[in-house]
XYZ file of C-alpha atoms in Angstrom:
374
model
C 12.471 -55.529 22.627
C 15.754 -53.693 23.134
C 16.785 -54.509 19.555
C 13.459 -53.226 18.240
C 13.905 -50.042 20.254
C 17.406 -49.516 18.887
C 16.144 -50.143 15.349
C 13.410 -47.539 15.762
C 15.875 -44.985 17.132
C 18.262 -45.659 14.241
C 15.439 -45.319 11.731
C 14.207 -42.053 13.230
C 17.750 -40.682 13.306
C 18.243 -41.614 9.658
C 15.014 -39.861 8.715
C 16.023 -36.787 10.728
C 19.458 -36.631 9.093
C 18.047 -37.162 5.601
C 15.425 -34.465 6.160
C 18.060 -32.083 7.462
C 20.301 -32.723 4.472
C 17.427 -32.213 2.050
C 17.041 -28.654 3.301
C 20.720 -27.711 3.509
C 21.964 -27.561 -0.070
C 24.834 -25.120 0.593
C 26.543 -27.356 3.152
C 25.631 -30.858 2.000
C 24.722 -30.999 -1.701
C 26.430 -28.176 -3.588
C 28.910 -29.316 -6.244
C 31.421 -26.877 -7.718
C 31.084 -26.053 -11.429
C 27.486 -27.277 -11.623
C 24.826 -24.923 -12.963
C 22.217 -24.030 -10.345
C 19.020 -21.991 -10.696
C 17.147 -20.806 -7.602
C 13.398 -21.148 -7.001
C 11.866 -18.875 -4.367
C 8.893 -20.412 -2.511
C 9.559 -23.990 -3.734
C 6.122 -25.487 -3.134
C 5.188 -28.844 -4.621
C 3.243 -27.035 -7.341
C 6.136 -24.723 -8.250
C 8.672 -27.575 -8.337
C 6.363 -29.714 -10.458
C 5.735 -26.761 -12.778
C 9.446 -26.281 -13.442
C 9.846 -30.026 -13.933
C 6.989 -30.009 -16.476
C 8.543 -27.099 -18.392
C 11.887 -28.916 -18.567
C 10.415 -32.283 -19.571
C 8.351 -30.636 -22.313
C 11.349 -28.669 -23.637
C 9.782 -25.285 -22.932
C 12.545 -24.478 -20.457
C 15.532 -25.555 -22.531
C 18.350 -25.666 -19.994
C 20.406 -28.834 -20.124
C 22.265 -30.100 -17.066
C 20.968 -27.314 -14.803
C 19.823 -28.185 -11.289
C 17.392 -26.244 -9.119
C 17.590 -25.053 -5.534
C 14.398 -24.083 -3.747
C 15.025 -21.336 -1.184
C 12.629 -20.335 1.567
C 12.272 -18.902 5.042
C 11.432 -21.303 7.858
C 8.976 -18.649 9.102
C 6.703 -19.038 6.051
C 3.274 -20.586 6.579
C 3.708 -23.248 3.853
C 4.520 -26.784 5.027
C 7.718 -27.618 3.144
C 7.671 -31.232 4.335
C 5.623 -31.856 1.190
C 8.441 -30.467 -0.963
C 11.027 -32.484 0.975
C 9.079 -35.666 0.255
C 8.744 -34.762 -3.440
C 12.431 -34.161 -4.138
C 13.364 -37.504 -2.547
C 11.795 -39.258 -5.526
C 14.473 -40.578 -7.948
C 13.062 -38.621 -10.900
C 13.397 -35.365 -8.933
C 17.128 -35.701 -8.233
C 17.907 -32.345 -9.878
C 15.981 -30.457 -7.209
C 17.408 -29.359 -3.861
C 16.236 -27.203 -0.941
C 17.872 -24.533 1.176
C 16.020 -23.350 4.259
C 16.937 -19.983 5.758
C 16.333 -19.257 9.439
C 15.757 -16.018 11.359
C 12.794 -13.633 11.240
C 13.178 -10.041 10.070
C 11.142 -6.936 10.768
C 9.882 -4.516 8.127
C 12.736 -2.156 9.007
C 15.472 -4.762 8.392
C 14.670 -6.062 4.935
C 16.012 -3.161 2.836
C 19.594 -3.387 4.064
C 22.267 -5.932 4.854
C 20.829 -8.250 7.513
C 21.252 -11.739 8.962
C 19.993 -13.271 5.726
C 22.600 -11.464 3.618
C 25.461 -14.018 3.920
C 23.172 -16.846 2.778
C 21.677 -14.700 0.010
C 25.201 -13.917 -1.213
C 26.255 -17.575 -1.129
C 23.179 -18.571 -3.107
C 23.766 -15.761 -5.587
C 27.434 -16.663 -6.060
C 26.724 -20.321 -6.836
C 23.723 -19.783 -9.128
C 22.933 -18.226 -12.508
C 19.399 -17.031 -11.827
C 16.204 -17.149 -9.782
C 12.444 -17.527 -10.322
C 9.808 -15.784 -8.157
C 6.297 -17.237 -8.325
C 2.715 -16.164 -7.668
C 1.011 -15.956 -4.292
C -0.976 -13.824 -1.829
C -1.007 -10.072 -1.183
C 2.022 -8.192 0.143
C 1.413 -6.260 3.367
C 0.765 -2.620 2.278
C 2.818 -1.054 5.091
C 5.895 -2.356 3.259
C 5.136 0.094 0.432
C 3.937 2.916 2.709
C 0.180 2.440 2.370
C -2.692 1.760 4.737
C -4.289 -1.639 4.200
C -7.601 -1.032 2.424
C -8.098 -4.062 0.183
C -5.197 -6.487 0.814
C -5.573 -9.949 2.348
C -2.186 -10.793 3.870
C -1.788 -14.489 4.706
C 1.987 -15.063 4.633
C 3.843 -11.894 5.716
C 7.141 -13.664 6.432
C 7.308 -15.066 2.918
C 7.042 -11.524 1.582
C 9.722 -10.164 3.910
C 12.090 -12.934 2.789
C 11.492 -12.486 -0.948
C 11.467 -8.681 -0.775
C 14.787 -8.664 1.061
C 16.353 -11.111 -1.408
C 15.165 -9.096 -4.410
C 16.277 -5.816 -2.839
C 19.754 -7.204 -2.264
C 19.843 -8.500 -5.836
C 18.636 -5.273 -7.482
C 18.739 -2.374 -5.017
C 16.027 0.277 -4.917
C 14.909 3.771 -4.010
C 15.222 2.894 -0.310
C 18.993 3.549 -0.304
C 20.838 5.071 -3.274
C 24.192 4.073 -1.737
C 23.350 0.382 -1.502
C 25.368 -1.781 -3.928
C 23.153 -4.633 -5.222
C 24.561 -8.083 -5.931
C 23.937 -7.783 -9.683
C 26.578 -5.065 -9.917
C 29.027 -7.970 -9.618
C 27.184 -10.241 -12.103
C 25.042 -7.976 -14.345
C 24.025 -10.864 -16.643
C 22.401 -12.754 -13.752
C 18.852 -13.930 -14.563
C 15.856 -12.845 -12.428
C 12.216 -13.299 -13.380
C 8.815 -13.324 -11.720
C 5.199 -14.197 -12.432
C 2.228 -12.288 -10.960
C 3.233 -11.789 -7.289
C 6.818 -12.168 -8.518
C 6.415 -9.009 -10.604
C 4.764 -7.170 -7.714
C 7.540 -8.238 -5.331
C 10.195 -7.020 -7.770
C 8.446 -3.676 -7.978
C 7.998 -3.221 -4.222
C 11.547 -4.420 -3.473
C 12.969 -1.719 -5.747
C 10.927 0.986 -4.026
C 7.654 0.942 -5.953
C 4.066 0.588 -4.730
C 0.905 -1.318 -5.620
C -2.715 -0.672 -6.455
C -4.389 -2.790 -3.775
C -7.546 -3.656 -5.710
C -7.911 -3.086 -9.440
C -11.743 -3.146 -9.640
C -12.240 -0.760 -6.712
C -9.348 1.637 -7.280
C -9.053 1.668 -11.079
C -12.630 1.048 -12.270
C -14.663 2.049 -9.185
C -16.394 -1.349 -9.086
C -16.948 -2.888 -5.660
C -19.151 -5.973 -6.092
C -18.605 -9.097 -8.227
C -21.755 -8.259 -10.193
C -20.386 -4.800 -11.052
C -16.942 -6.162 -11.922
C -18.319 -8.779 -14.300
C -20.002 -6.012 -16.330
C -16.562 -4.645 -17.237
C -15.007 -5.515 -20.587
C -13.426 -8.977 -20.608
C -9.920 -7.495 -20.963
C -10.446 -5.448 -17.793
C -11.141 -8.503 -15.616
C -7.969 -10.043 -14.193
C -9.380 -12.969 -12.221
C -12.699 -14.836 -12.217
C -15.320 -13.165 -10.018
C -18.013 -15.658 -11.003
C -16.683 -17.854 -8.197
C -17.970 -15.270 -5.693
C -21.493 -15.421 -7.123
C -22.205 -19.051 -7.943
C -20.930 -22.523 -7.132
C -19.816 -24.466 -10.181
C -16.956 -26.969 -10.035
C -16.014 -26.215 -13.655
C -15.426 -22.501 -13.109
C -11.769 -21.522 -13.520
C -10.187 -19.304 -10.880
C -8.309 -17.256 -13.433
C -9.200 -15.057 -16.392
C -7.968 -14.922 -19.972
C -7.447 -11.470 -21.463
C -5.307 -9.685 -24.026
C -2.215 -7.585 -23.404
C -0.544 -4.898 -25.490
C 3.189 -4.303 -25.967
C 4.714 -0.890 -25.318
C 7.310 0.761 -27.574
C 10.026 -0.839 -25.446
C 11.742 -3.588 -27.496
C 11.617 -6.362 -24.871
C 8.715 -8.309 -26.389
C 9.283 -7.456 -30.038
C 13.074 -7.929 -30.054
C 13.952 -10.234 -27.127
C 10.834 -12.410 -27.232
C 10.461 -11.943 -31.009
C 6.712 -11.411 -30.699
C 4.800 -9.759 -33.542
C 4.366 -6.091 -32.618
C 0.830 -6.086 -34.071
C -0.365 -8.977 -31.921
C -2.235 -8.604 -28.646
C -1.716 -12.070 -27.166
C -4.191 -13.603 -24.756
C -2.685 -14.465 -21.375
C -3.827 -16.141 -18.168
C -4.079 -14.038 -15.009
C -5.377 -14.375 -11.469
C -4.788 -11.222 -9.440
C -6.556 -8.168 -8.080
C -3.469 -6.030 -7.431
C -1.063 -4.326 -9.825
C 1.894 -1.969 -10.046
C 1.121 1.613 -9.074
C 4.384 3.576 -8.781
C 7.259 1.885 -10.604
C 10.316 0.743 -8.674
C 13.816 2.026 -9.359
C 15.215 1.280 -12.843
C 12.108 -0.618 -13.996
C 10.649 -0.024 -17.468
C 7.147 -0.999 -18.656
C 7.177 -3.553 -21.487
C 3.462 -4.429 -21.717
C 0.091 -3.219 -20.455
C -3.552 -4.222 -20.502
C -5.308 -3.170 -23.698
C -6.847 -0.159 -21.945
C -3.331 0.676 -20.636
C -4.498 0.890 -17.029
C -2.578 -2.174 -15.788
C 1.145 -2.832 -16.161
C 1.577 -6.376 -17.511
C 5.345 -6.545 -18.017
C 8.569 -4.911 -16.799
C 12.299 -5.101 -17.489
C 15.226 -3.694 -15.517
C 16.918 -0.703 -17.102
C 20.470 -1.796 -16.166
C 20.245 -5.603 -16.086
C 18.705 -6.972 -19.290
C 18.129 -10.489 -17.947
C 15.875 -9.148 -15.182
C 12.220 -9.038 -16.244
C 8.779 -10.069 -14.996
C 5.139 -10.341 -16.061
C 1.836 -9.852 -14.254
C 0.315 -12.917 -15.933
C 1.023 -16.672 -15.656
C 2.956 -18.132 -18.625
C 4.228 -20.992 -16.426
C 0.910 -22.846 -16.021
C 1.241 -26.336 -17.605
C -2.407 -26.377 -18.800
C -1.509 -23.691 -21.364
C 0.716 -26.159 -23.220
C -1.313 -29.367 -23.400
C -4.861 -30.657 -23.540
C -6.231 -30.992 -20.035
C -9.222 -30.517 -17.775
C -12.069 -28.605 -19.403
C -13.134 -25.468 -17.545
C -15.166 -22.342 -18.173
C -15.095 -18.676 -17.197
C -18.834 -18.036 -16.928
C -21.600 -20.487 -15.938
C -23.094 -20.418 -19.451
C -19.788 -21.009 -21.280
C -18.979 -24.279 -23.029
C -16.182 -26.017 -21.088
C -12.806 -26.071 -22.847
C -9.224 -26.734 -21.836
C -7.025 -23.655 -21.386
C -4.975 -24.888 -24.334
C -8.111 -24.892 -26.522
C -8.976 -21.360 -25.399
C -5.726 -20.021 -26.872
C -5.330 -19.315 -30.579
C -2.319 -20.712 -32.464
C -0.774 -17.221 -32.272
C -1.302 -17.142 -28.492
C 0.363 -20.552 -28.108
C 3.306 -19.404 -30.216
C 3.693 -16.302 -28.042
C 3.870 -18.397 -24.873
C 6.436 -20.744 -26.395
C 8.545 -17.780 -27.507
C 8.363 -16.345 -24.017
C 9.927 -19.513 -22.610
C 12.552 -19.491 -25.356
C 13.457 -15.993 -24.195
C 13.709 -17.180 -20.572
C 15.931 -20.060 -21.689
C 18.126 -17.660 -23.670
C 18.438 -15.294 -20.695
C 19.556 -18.156 -18.457
C 22.059 -19.310 -21.094
C 23.437 -15.761 -21.294
C 23.884 -15.769 -17.521
C 25.626 -19.172 -17.670
C 27.953 -17.954 -20.426
C 28.846 -14.793 -18.502
C 29.548 -16.756 -15.333
C 31.843 -19.205 -17.147
C 33.707 -16.307 -18.750
C 34.682 -14.822 -15.373
């Protein structure tokens, strides 16, 4: 019995140590001269998404490894991510947990997270910010009228990291990290765009239907033009397991050359994109330029940083794997014929999405090249 007890203690200790190591990349797993890319909010879905993009050659970055970074105060259970990256085929993924809890007043300045943020920045070439729930409006100086805030500590963490990367209107004297590595890559999807905007001092429209189109009920919203609907409100009216949660709509490029020159998209095209959001940029953050809008020009769909060309984000979701392969058939409205998301895109739409990932790959390569040249 004593031997069994000792064996159990040894096994539990081994699991504890392994779990600890799997969340402490900076101290236990970092290798000098390797290329690392950061992933904020490294959920199972976000890790698997990046892995899909790599395996399908959409994200064309050879030999890069990925470090998921997160606050231990977030609501997400990262034990699922820890279990995932232990699989042999996921050996290029690591995790770095960050402790401490910050208040709203601490995030737009050097704080207890800053040393870890700087270490992560120094050893990496870029970072992805993913989609998620609403940011608490008090962060951008508004009363909460339409926001549903479910993970405030995640937002504080990501806002503080992005502020320290880019700076903002909050303090003109603050020197952001990218001043030291201006080619560093930063991108975001959906919430990632909104977080970039708020972190740099901008604000958000809390509910597009109510505040932009004066539509309050799902029935009213669904009478809008298809390109004015940014998520699927049919789910609030009827139960149908085939209804998609998102919406497909067109976007329009601005005169800014990001999409036509960097992405090499046809200036005459209005590509169809996938979106699932009810909030959008209101006042632009510091040094952000609009690169794309909705076709009625009421919603900002893309931004780029004025000073750092490899910093850009979109309000839509180009990262979703179902856009790049045949998959589950879904529908927007109850009377629609079910189709896969891939089928719903035209050949021109598919080409646009592929070009967008080529641009992301090129931006990361530019960051790698600049870092090696230092």
